[in-house]
Amino acid sequence: MKKILLIQTGGTIAMSAKGEGVELNPDNWAVTLYERIPELNELAVIDTYPLFFEDSSDLNASHWVNLANCIDSHYEDYDGFVILHGTDTMAYTASALSFALQNLSKPVIFTGSQVPLSSLRSDARRNLINAVEMATTSLQEVAICFNDHVYKGNRATKMSIGDFDAFGSPNYPLLAEIGLDIELNVKPKTLLPPFDVKAAYSNELLVLTVFPSLNTEFLLRLDLTKIKAIVVRSFGSGNFPMKGEYSLLPFFQKCKEHGVIIVIVSQADFDAVDLSKYPAGRTALEAGAISGGDMTLESALTKMMWLMANYDSREEVEELYQTDLAGELTMN
Ligand code: ASP
């Protein structure tokens, strides 16, 4: 049987049925897990690792580093990894890890649940069994396994608060569908260089959502001396206001003068930003902005956080940002 490391980080799957926060006892959560899902033992030899017990809203880049290091230090001992994680920021952590875990040749499967494990109608049992089974396959990816679907981690996003089908990957096909059988839609990677971990992230950046009537005065007052990049969630294919007091151009110009990288992503989930399509995008290009293509917000953000921490030159960061590093970006 395959050997799997099951890493606990918290979330609803670690909550009591009363829903009063992350309540499973760190000392005996694994016992509770096996009491509820004894069949887990039939799928693999599983070791459990209580890394942290947090609502995922309280996780940050230091947790991503811990998680990456945990996988690194156990990499040779296991065939696959399952990470129990809250759904709220699961796509951020999965995206962040997809950049840090380089030349991954084993499955790293995130899962969680919408309803606590101990609740009668919990989705935890199904998600956990599926995730463990996925971790025994030949998948060489950071993935999210949820509600019988397996998504590429850095293409996934939380789509629903209330549905069991909580995730989607708008611009990327499912890696696998779990029905009577598991249908894997990926080919094994060949000739991978040795596994390596580069886990560092910078938070010297902001996300800006453009909206009608956005007060540009607030933006022009931002202290840009500490900000190295801004991910702009534009309209449609890369549009934003260009006229009168609402024009974002003076702000983009100020960013350029301060050496702040501007990345344009879209508020629309499907398809890719195309900055050549409309005057706004073309002007943004002239002001030095770069496109986030069809990346999810989670990938667009964590990729920049990761690049800024691992590369010194702005040119290199910008160039790598527009390159597909871990399958997060469709190159045309
Ligand atoms: N607030 C929870 C979390 O992300 C939600 C969940 O797990 O579904 O930790």
Tab-separated table of C-alpha atoms and ligand atoms in Angstrom:
chain	number	residue	atom	x	y	z
A	1	MET	CA	0.000	0.000	0.000
A	2	LYS	CA	1.063	3.577	-0.680
A	3	LYS	CA	2.226	5.771	2.216
A	4	ILE	CA	0.406	9.067	2.652
A	5	LEU	CA	1.090	11.947	5.015
A	6	LEU	CA	-2.134	13.634	6.140
A	7	ILE	CA	-1.360	17.172	7.292
A	8	GLN	CA	-3.889	19.066	9.386
A	9	THR	CA	-4.062	22.868	9.081
A	10	GLY	CA	-7.619	23.499	10.335
A	11	GLY	CA	-10.763	24.900	8.707
A	12	THR	CA	-14.331	23.663	8.950
A	13	ILE	CA	-13.170	20.061	8.581
A	14	ALA	CA	-11.459	20.502	11.968
A	15	MET	CA	-14.445	22.191	13.612
A	16	SER	CA	-16.959	20.742	16.026
A	17	ALA	CA	-20.488	20.146	14.751
A	18	LYS	CA	-21.591	23.162	16.800
A	19	GLY	CA	-19.544	25.284	14.445
A	20	GLU	CA	-17.812	27.222	17.183
A	21	GLY	CA	-14.480	27.618	15.462
A	22	VAL	CA	-11.630	25.208	14.945
A	23	GLU	CA	-12.254	22.893	17.856
A	24	LEU	CA	-10.838	19.473	17.231
A	25	ASN	CA	-8.340	18.705	19.902
A	26	PRO	CA	-4.861	18.914	18.350
A	27	ASP	CA	-3.836	15.890	20.425
A	28	ASN	CA	-6.562	13.528	19.323
A	29	TRP	CA	-7.931	14.875	16.028
A	30	ALA	CA	-6.488	11.919	14.173
A	31	VAL	CA	-8.225	9.477	16.538
A	32	THR	CA	-11.523	11.280	15.907
A	33	LEU	CA	-10.851	11.065	12.182
A	34	TYR	CA	-10.324	7.303	12.241
A	35	GLU	CA	-13.343	6.778	14.500
A	36	ARG	CA	-15.488	8.516	11.901
A	37	ILE	CA	-13.798	7.175	8.766
A	38	PRO	CA	-12.176	3.825	9.626
A	39	GLU	CA	-12.082	2.913	5.896
A	40	LEU	CA	-9.199	5.344	5.414
A	41	ASN	CA	-6.901	2.502	6.429
A	42	GLU	CA	-8.058	0.448	3.473
A	43	LEU	CA	-6.815	3.086	1.015
A	44	ALA	CA	-3.267	3.688	2.203
A	45	VAL	CA	-0.888	3.587	5.121
A	46	ILE	CA	-1.568	7.015	6.581
A	47	ASP	CA	0.494	9.012	9.037
A	48	THR	CA	-1.064	12.156	10.477
A	49	TYR	CA	0.701	15.447	11.121
A	50	PRO	CA	-0.941	18.236	13.136
A	51	LEU	CA	0.771	21.288	11.620
A	52	PHE	CA	-1.682	23.934	12.795
A	53	PHE	CA	-5.344	24.336	13.698
A	54	GLU	CA	-6.531	27.603	12.220
A	55	ASP	CA	-9.488	28.990	10.401
A	56	SER	CA	-7.928	29.456	6.985
A	57	SER	CA	-8.697	33.194	7.123
A	58	ASP	CA	-5.941	33.417	9.715
A	59	LEU	CA	-3.340	31.736	7.547
A	60	ASN	CA	-0.630	33.848	5.928
A	61	ALA	CA	2.603	33.431	4.018
A	62	SER	CA	4.433	32.166	7.114
A	63	HIS	CA	1.996	29.229	7.221
A	64	TRP	CA	2.628	28.561	3.507
A	65	VAL	CA	6.348	28.414	4.264
A	66	ASN	CA	5.751	25.980	7.167
A	67	LEU	CA	3.599	23.801	4.979
A	68	ALA	CA	6.113	23.767	2.108
A	69	ASN	CA	8.913	22.925	4.545
A	70	CYS	CA	6.821	20.166	6.121
A	71	ILE	CA	6.340	18.554	2.704
A	72	ASP	CA	10.014	19.062	1.918
A	73	SER	CA	11.238	17.353	5.066
A	74	HIS	CA	8.898	14.357	4.551
A	75	TYR	CA	9.108	14.216	0.768
A	76	GLU	CA	11.177	11.060	0.447
A	77	ASP	CA	9.195	9.138	3.084
A	78	TYR	CA	5.760	9.325	1.463
A	79	ASP	CA	4.116	8.625	-1.891
A	80	GLY	CA	1.676	11.486	-1.545
A	81	PHE	CA	0.390	14.241	0.726
A	82	VAL	CA	-3.115	15.261	1.780
A	83	ILE	CA	-3.596	18.669	3.363
A	84	LEU	CA	-6.731	19.371	5.379
A	85	HIS	CA	-7.427	23.079	5.016
A	86	GLY	CA	-10.266	25.585	5.335
A	87	THR	CA	-11.981	26.337	2.061
A	88	ASP	CA	-11.834	30.132	2.367
A	89	THR	CA	-8.168	30.509	1.467
A	90	MET	CA	-7.461	26.999	0.163
A	91	ALA	CA	-6.939	28.291	-3.397
A	92	TYR	CA	-4.425	30.883	-2.140
A	93	THR	CA	-2.398	28.262	-0.255
A	94	ALA	CA	-2.576	25.787	-3.138
A	95	SER	CA	-1.439	28.479	-5.591
A	96	ALA	CA	1.359	29.648	-3.282
A	97	LEU	CA	2.601	26.080	-2.857
A	98	SER	CA	2.489	25.371	-6.581
A	99	PHE	CA	5.261	27.950	-7.036
A	100	ALA	CA	7.294	26.871	-4.016
A	101	LEU	CA	7.279	23.103	-4.657
A	102	GLN	CA	9.415	22.832	-7.748
A	103	ASN	CA	9.622	19.740	-9.968
A	104	LEU	CA	6.965	18.036	-7.903
A	105	SER	CA	6.659	14.374	-8.816
A	106	LYS	CA	4.092	13.339	-6.187
A	107	PRO	CA	0.488	14.303	-5.471
A	108	VAL	CA	-0.120	17.135	-2.985
A	109	ILE	CA	-3.878	17.156	-2.491
A	110	PHE	CA	-5.779	19.830	-0.591
A	111	THR	CA	-9.197	19.094	0.773
A	112	GLY	CA	-11.588	20.326	3.428
A	113	SER	CA	-15.307	20.465	3.921
A	114	GLN	CA	-18.242	22.826	3.912
A	115	VAL	CA	-19.753	21.112	6.960
A	116	PRO	CA	-17.799	19.853	10.028
A	117	LEU	CA	-16.791	16.189	10.036
A	118	SER	CA	-18.957	15.374	13.024
A	119	SER	CA	-22.161	16.773	11.477
A	120	LEU	CA	-24.621	14.263	10.132
A	121	ARG	CA	-24.648	15.678	6.600
A	122	SER	CA	-20.964	16.460	6.408
A	123	ASP	CA	-19.120	16.398	3.106
A	124	ALA	CA	-15.853	15.766	4.990
A	125	ARG	CA	-16.005	12.006	4.732
A	126	ARG	CA	-16.385	11.915	0.960
A	127	ASN	CA	-13.805	14.647	0.383
A	128	LEU	CA	-11.259	13.014	2.646
A	129	ILE	CA	-11.651	9.545	1.164
A	130	ASN	CA	-11.398	11.014	-2.359
A	131	ALA	CA	-8.351	13.100	-1.447
A	132	VAL	CA	-6.517	10.145	0.090
A	133	GLU	CA	-7.312	8.055	-2.955
A	134	MET	CA	-6.055	10.850	-5.242
A	135	ALA	CA	-2.863	11.017	-3.188
A	136	THR	CA	-2.214	7.377	-4.096
A	137	THR	CA	-2.385	8.079	-7.854
A	138	SER	CA	0.363	9.144	-10.257
A	139	LEU	CA	-0.711	12.824	-10.178
A	140	GLN	CA	2.325	15.128	-9.953
A	141	GLU	CA	0.486	18.281	-8.975
A	142	VAL	CA	-0.666	20.524	-6.202
A	143	ALA	CA	-4.401	19.929	-6.520
A	144	ILE	CA	-7.681	20.626	-4.750
A	145	CYS	CA	-9.996	17.661	-4.380
A	146	PHE	CA	-13.530	18.668	-3.530
A	147	ASN	CA	-16.971	17.213	-4.166
A	148	ASP	CA	-15.770	14.515	-6.580
A	149	HIS	CA	-13.766	17.020	-8.632
A	150	VAL	CA	-10.011	17.460	-8.765
A	151	TYR	CA	-8.777	20.914	-9.747
A	152	LYS	CA	-5.313	22.144	-10.555
A	153	GLY	CA	-4.460	24.078	-7.369
A	154	ASN	CA	-3.225	27.247	-9.033
A	155	ARG	CA	-6.255	27.332	-11.371
A	156	ALA	CA	-8.882	26.852	-8.685
A	157	THR	CA	-11.001	29.393	-6.919
A	158	LYS	CA	-13.711	29.204	-4.248
A	159	MET	CA	-16.978	29.730	-6.119
A	160	SER	CA	-19.664	28.903	-3.588
A	161	ILE	CA	-20.200	29.581	0.089
A	162	GLY	CA	-23.124	27.222	0.514
A	163	ASP	CA	-22.817	24.461	-2.081
A	164	PHE	CA	-20.922	21.251	-1.501
A	165	ASP	CA	-19.466	21.989	-4.929
A	166	ALA	CA	-17.421	24.870	-3.533
A	167	PHE	CA	-14.662	25.210	-6.128
A	168	GLY	CA	-14.212	25.749	-9.812
A	169	SER	CA	-11.312	26.258	-12.219
A	170	PRO	CA	-12.829	28.495	-14.890
A	171	ASN	CA	-9.880	28.522	-17.259
A	172	TYR	CA	-8.598	24.995	-16.845
A	173	PRO	CA	-10.089	21.516	-17.273
A	174	LEU	CA	-10.537	19.215	-14.305
A	175	LEU	CA	-7.470	17.117	-13.493
A	176	ALA	CA	-9.739	14.261	-12.541
A	177	GLU	CA	-13.349	13.336	-12.000
A	178	ILE	CA	-14.256	10.863	-9.323
A	179	GLY	CA	-17.173	8.639	-10.138
A	180	LEU	CA	-17.334	4.876	-10.100
A	181	ASP	CA	-13.724	5.108	-11.248
A	182	ILE	CA	-11.179	7.892	-11.085
A	183	GLU	CA	-10.626	9.413	-14.503
A	184	LEU	CA	-7.241	11.150	-14.551
A	185	ASN	CA	-6.949	13.763	-17.303
A	186	VAL	CA	-3.200	14.371	-16.997
A	187	LYS	CA	-0.191	12.744	-18.491
A	188	PRO	CA	2.806	11.948	-16.302
A	189	LYS	CA	5.662	14.422	-16.553
A	190	THR	CA	8.887	12.899	-17.773
A	191	LEU	CA	12.500	13.689	-16.909
A	192	LEU	CA	11.788	16.022	-14.014
A	193	PRO	CA	14.833	17.645	-12.388
A	194	PRO	CA	15.198	16.905	-8.643
A	195	PHE	CA	12.483	18.173	-6.298
A	196	ASP	CA	13.326	21.535	-4.771
A	197	VAL	CA	11.558	23.919	-2.407
A	198	LYS	CA	11.763	27.705	-2.688
A	199	ALA	CA	9.353	28.901	-0.034
A	200	ALA	CA	9.503	32.659	0.411
A	201	TYR	CA	6.842	35.272	-0.208
A	202	SER	CA	6.789	39.061	-0.048
A	203	ASN	CA	3.705	40.999	0.989
A	204	GLU	CA	4.849	44.354	-0.390
A	205	LEU	CA	1.861	44.519	-2.715
A	206	LEU	CA	-1.815	45.399	-2.887
A	207	VAL	CA	-4.879	44.245	-4.793
A	208	LEU	CA	-7.018	47.008	-6.206
A	209	THR	CA	-10.564	46.307	-7.412
A	210	VAL	CA	-11.650	48.866	-9.974
A	211	PHE	CA	-15.282	50.005	-9.695
A	212	PRO	CA	-17.398	52.783	-11.199
A	213	SER	CA	-16.755	56.030	-9.287
A	214	LEU	CA	-13.537	54.797	-7.642
A	215	ASN	CA	-12.086	57.882	-5.960
A	216	THR	CA	-8.651	58.255	-7.503
A	217	GLU	CA	-7.707	60.850	-4.883
A	218	PHE	CA	-7.411	57.992	-2.369
A	219	LEU	CA	-5.062	56.196	-4.742
A	220	LEU	CA	-2.904	59.239	-5.432
A	221	ARG	CA	-2.432	59.649	-1.681
A	222	LEU	CA	-1.103	56.116	-1.248
A	223	ASP	CA	2.463	55.996	0.040
A	224	LEU	CA	4.121	54.125	-2.802
A	225	THR	CA	7.535	53.963	-1.160
A	226	LYS	CA	6.731	50.609	0.467
A	227	ILE	CA	4.598	49.085	-2.282
A	228	LYS	CA	6.388	47.097	-4.962
A	229	ALA	CA	3.427	45.814	-6.984
A	230	ILE	CA	-0.313	46.347	-7.400
A	231	VAL	CA	-2.605	43.693	-8.843
A	232	VAL	CA	-5.439	45.624	-10.500
A	233	ARG	CA	-8.729	43.766	-10.893
A	234	SER	CA	-9.930	45.523	-14.015
A	235	PHE	CA	-13.192	45.226	-15.915
A	236	GLY	CA	-13.520	42.687	-18.726
A	237	SER	CA	-10.459	42.216	-20.887
A	238	GLY	CA	-8.392	44.835	-19.037
A	239	ASN	CA	-10.504	47.990	-18.915
A	240	PHE	CA	-10.661	50.762	-16.348
A	241	PRO	CA	-11.874	54.395	-16.244
A	242	MET	CA	-9.807	56.736	-18.413
A	243	LYS	CA	-11.820	59.945	-18.361
A	244	GLY	CA	-11.758	63.017	-16.120
A	245	GLU	CA	-11.362	62.771	-12.373
A	246	TYR	CA	-11.939	59.000	-12.453
A	247	SER	CA	-9.078	58.257	-14.811
A	248	LEU	CA	-6.635	55.765	-13.343
A	249	LEU	CA	-3.886	56.898	-15.679
A	250	PRO	CA	-2.347	59.543	-13.348
A	251	PHE	CA	-2.150	56.841	-10.662
A	252	PHE	CA	-0.527	54.353	-13.041
A	253	GLN	CA	1.918	57.087	-14.061
A	254	LYS	CA	2.769	57.693	-10.398
A	255	CYS	CA	3.282	53.949	-9.925
A	256	LYS	CA	5.642	53.913	-12.890
A	257	GLU	CA	7.668	56.791	-11.428
A	258	HIS	CA	7.990	54.870	-8.142
A	259	GLY	CA	8.924	51.608	-9.889
A	260	VAL	CA	5.726	49.899	-8.714
A	261	ILE	CA	4.795	46.960	-10.940
A	262	ILE	CA	1.202	47.125	-12.192
A	263	VAL	CA	-0.437	43.817	-13.048
A	264	ILE	CA	-3.807	43.829	-14.765
A	265	VAL	CA	-6.162	40.917	-14.119
A	266	SER	CA	-9.898	40.753	-14.723
A	267	GLN	CA	-12.933	40.717	-12.471
A	268	ALA	CA	-14.424	38.228	-14.940
A	269	ASP	CA	-13.587	34.622	-14.080
A	270	PHE	CA	-13.477	33.175	-17.554
A	271	ASP	CA	-10.959	33.877	-20.336
A	272	ALA	CA	-7.876	36.046	-20.437
A	273	VAL	CA	-7.008	39.726	-20.151
A	274	ASP	CA	-6.006	41.224	-23.498
A	275	LEU	CA	-4.419	44.633	-23.060
A	276	SER	CA	-4.207	45.255	-26.789
A	277	LYS	CA	-7.964	45.167	-27.295
A	278	TYR	CA	-9.174	48.552	-25.962
A	279	PRO	CA	-7.608	51.996	-25.516
A	280	ALA	CA	-7.450	51.576	-21.715
A	281	GLY	CA	-5.395	48.410	-21.978
A	282	ARG	CA	-3.121	49.866	-24.617
A	283	THR	CA	-2.511	52.955	-22.485
A	284	ALA	CA	-1.820	50.721	-19.475
A	285	LEU	CA	0.772	48.864	-21.541
A	286	GLU	CA	2.406	52.185	-22.437
A	287	ALA	CA	2.466	53.053	-18.731
A	288	GLY	CA	4.406	49.813	-18.169
A	289	ALA	CA	1.583	47.585	-16.883
A	290	ILE	CA	1.771	43.841	-17.452
A	291	SER	CA	-1.042	41.379	-18.033
A	292	GLY	CA	-2.103	38.621	-15.654
A	293	GLY	CA	-3.519	36.694	-18.645
A	294	ASP	CA	-6.007	34.075	-17.550
A	295	MET	CA	-4.646	33.592	-14.038
A	296	THR	CA	-6.995	33.382	-11.079
A	297	LEU	CA	-6.665	36.203	-8.586
A	298	GLU	CA	-5.158	33.706	-6.139
A	299	SER	CA	-2.438	32.765	-8.619
A	300	ALA	CA	-1.883	36.300	-9.882
A	301	LEU	CA	-1.312	37.442	-6.310
A	302	THR	CA	0.729	34.570	-4.880
A	303	LYS	CA	2.885	34.377	-8.015
A	304	MET	CA	3.872	38.019	-7.555
A	305	MET	CA	4.436	37.462	-3.801
A	306	TRP	CA	6.662	34.492	-4.614
A	307	LEU	CA	8.596	36.171	-7.442
A	308	MET	CA	9.268	39.338	-5.427
A	309	ALA	CA	10.718	37.279	-2.576
A	310	ASN	CA	12.862	35.048	-4.790
A	311	TYR	CA	14.181	37.380	-7.505
A	312	ASP	CA	15.906	40.713	-7.073
A	313	SER	CA	15.593	42.423	-10.400
A	314	ARG	CA	12.342	44.004	-11.442
A	315	GLU	CA	12.955	42.966	-15.062
A	316	GLU	CA	13.310	39.339	-14.052
A	317	VAL	CA	10.166	39.472	-11.902
A	318	GLU	CA	8.178	41.014	-14.764
A	319	GLU	CA	9.490	38.544	-17.300
A	320	LEU	CA	8.883	35.490	-15.127
A	321	TYR	CA	5.461	36.824	-14.173
A	322	GLN	CA	4.421	36.656	-17.818
A	323	THR	CA	5.856	33.150	-18.194
A	324	ASP	CA	4.015	29.976	-17.286
A	325	LEU	CA	5.890	28.664	-14.240
A	326	ALA	CA	3.621	25.970	-12.829
A	327	GLY	CA	0.754	25.631	-15.273
A	328	GLU	CA	-0.964	28.694	-13.785
A	329	LEU	CA	-0.986	30.707	-17.024
A	330	THR	CA	-2.102	29.823	-20.547
A	331	MET	CA	0.545	30.991	-22.992
A	332	ASN	CA	-0.658	31.890	-26.462
B	1	ASP	N1	-13.846	29.551	7.557
B	1	ASP	C1	-13.497	28.208	7.146
B	1	ASP	C2	-12.049	28.208	6.739
B	1	ASP	O1	-11.721	28.549	5.632
B	1	ASP	C3	-14.380	27.779	6.035
B	1	ASP	C4	-14.170	26.360	5.589
B	1	ASP	O2	-13.296	25.651	5.988
B	1	ASP	O3	-14.985	25.917	4.754
B	1	ASP	O4	-11.214	27.895	7.540
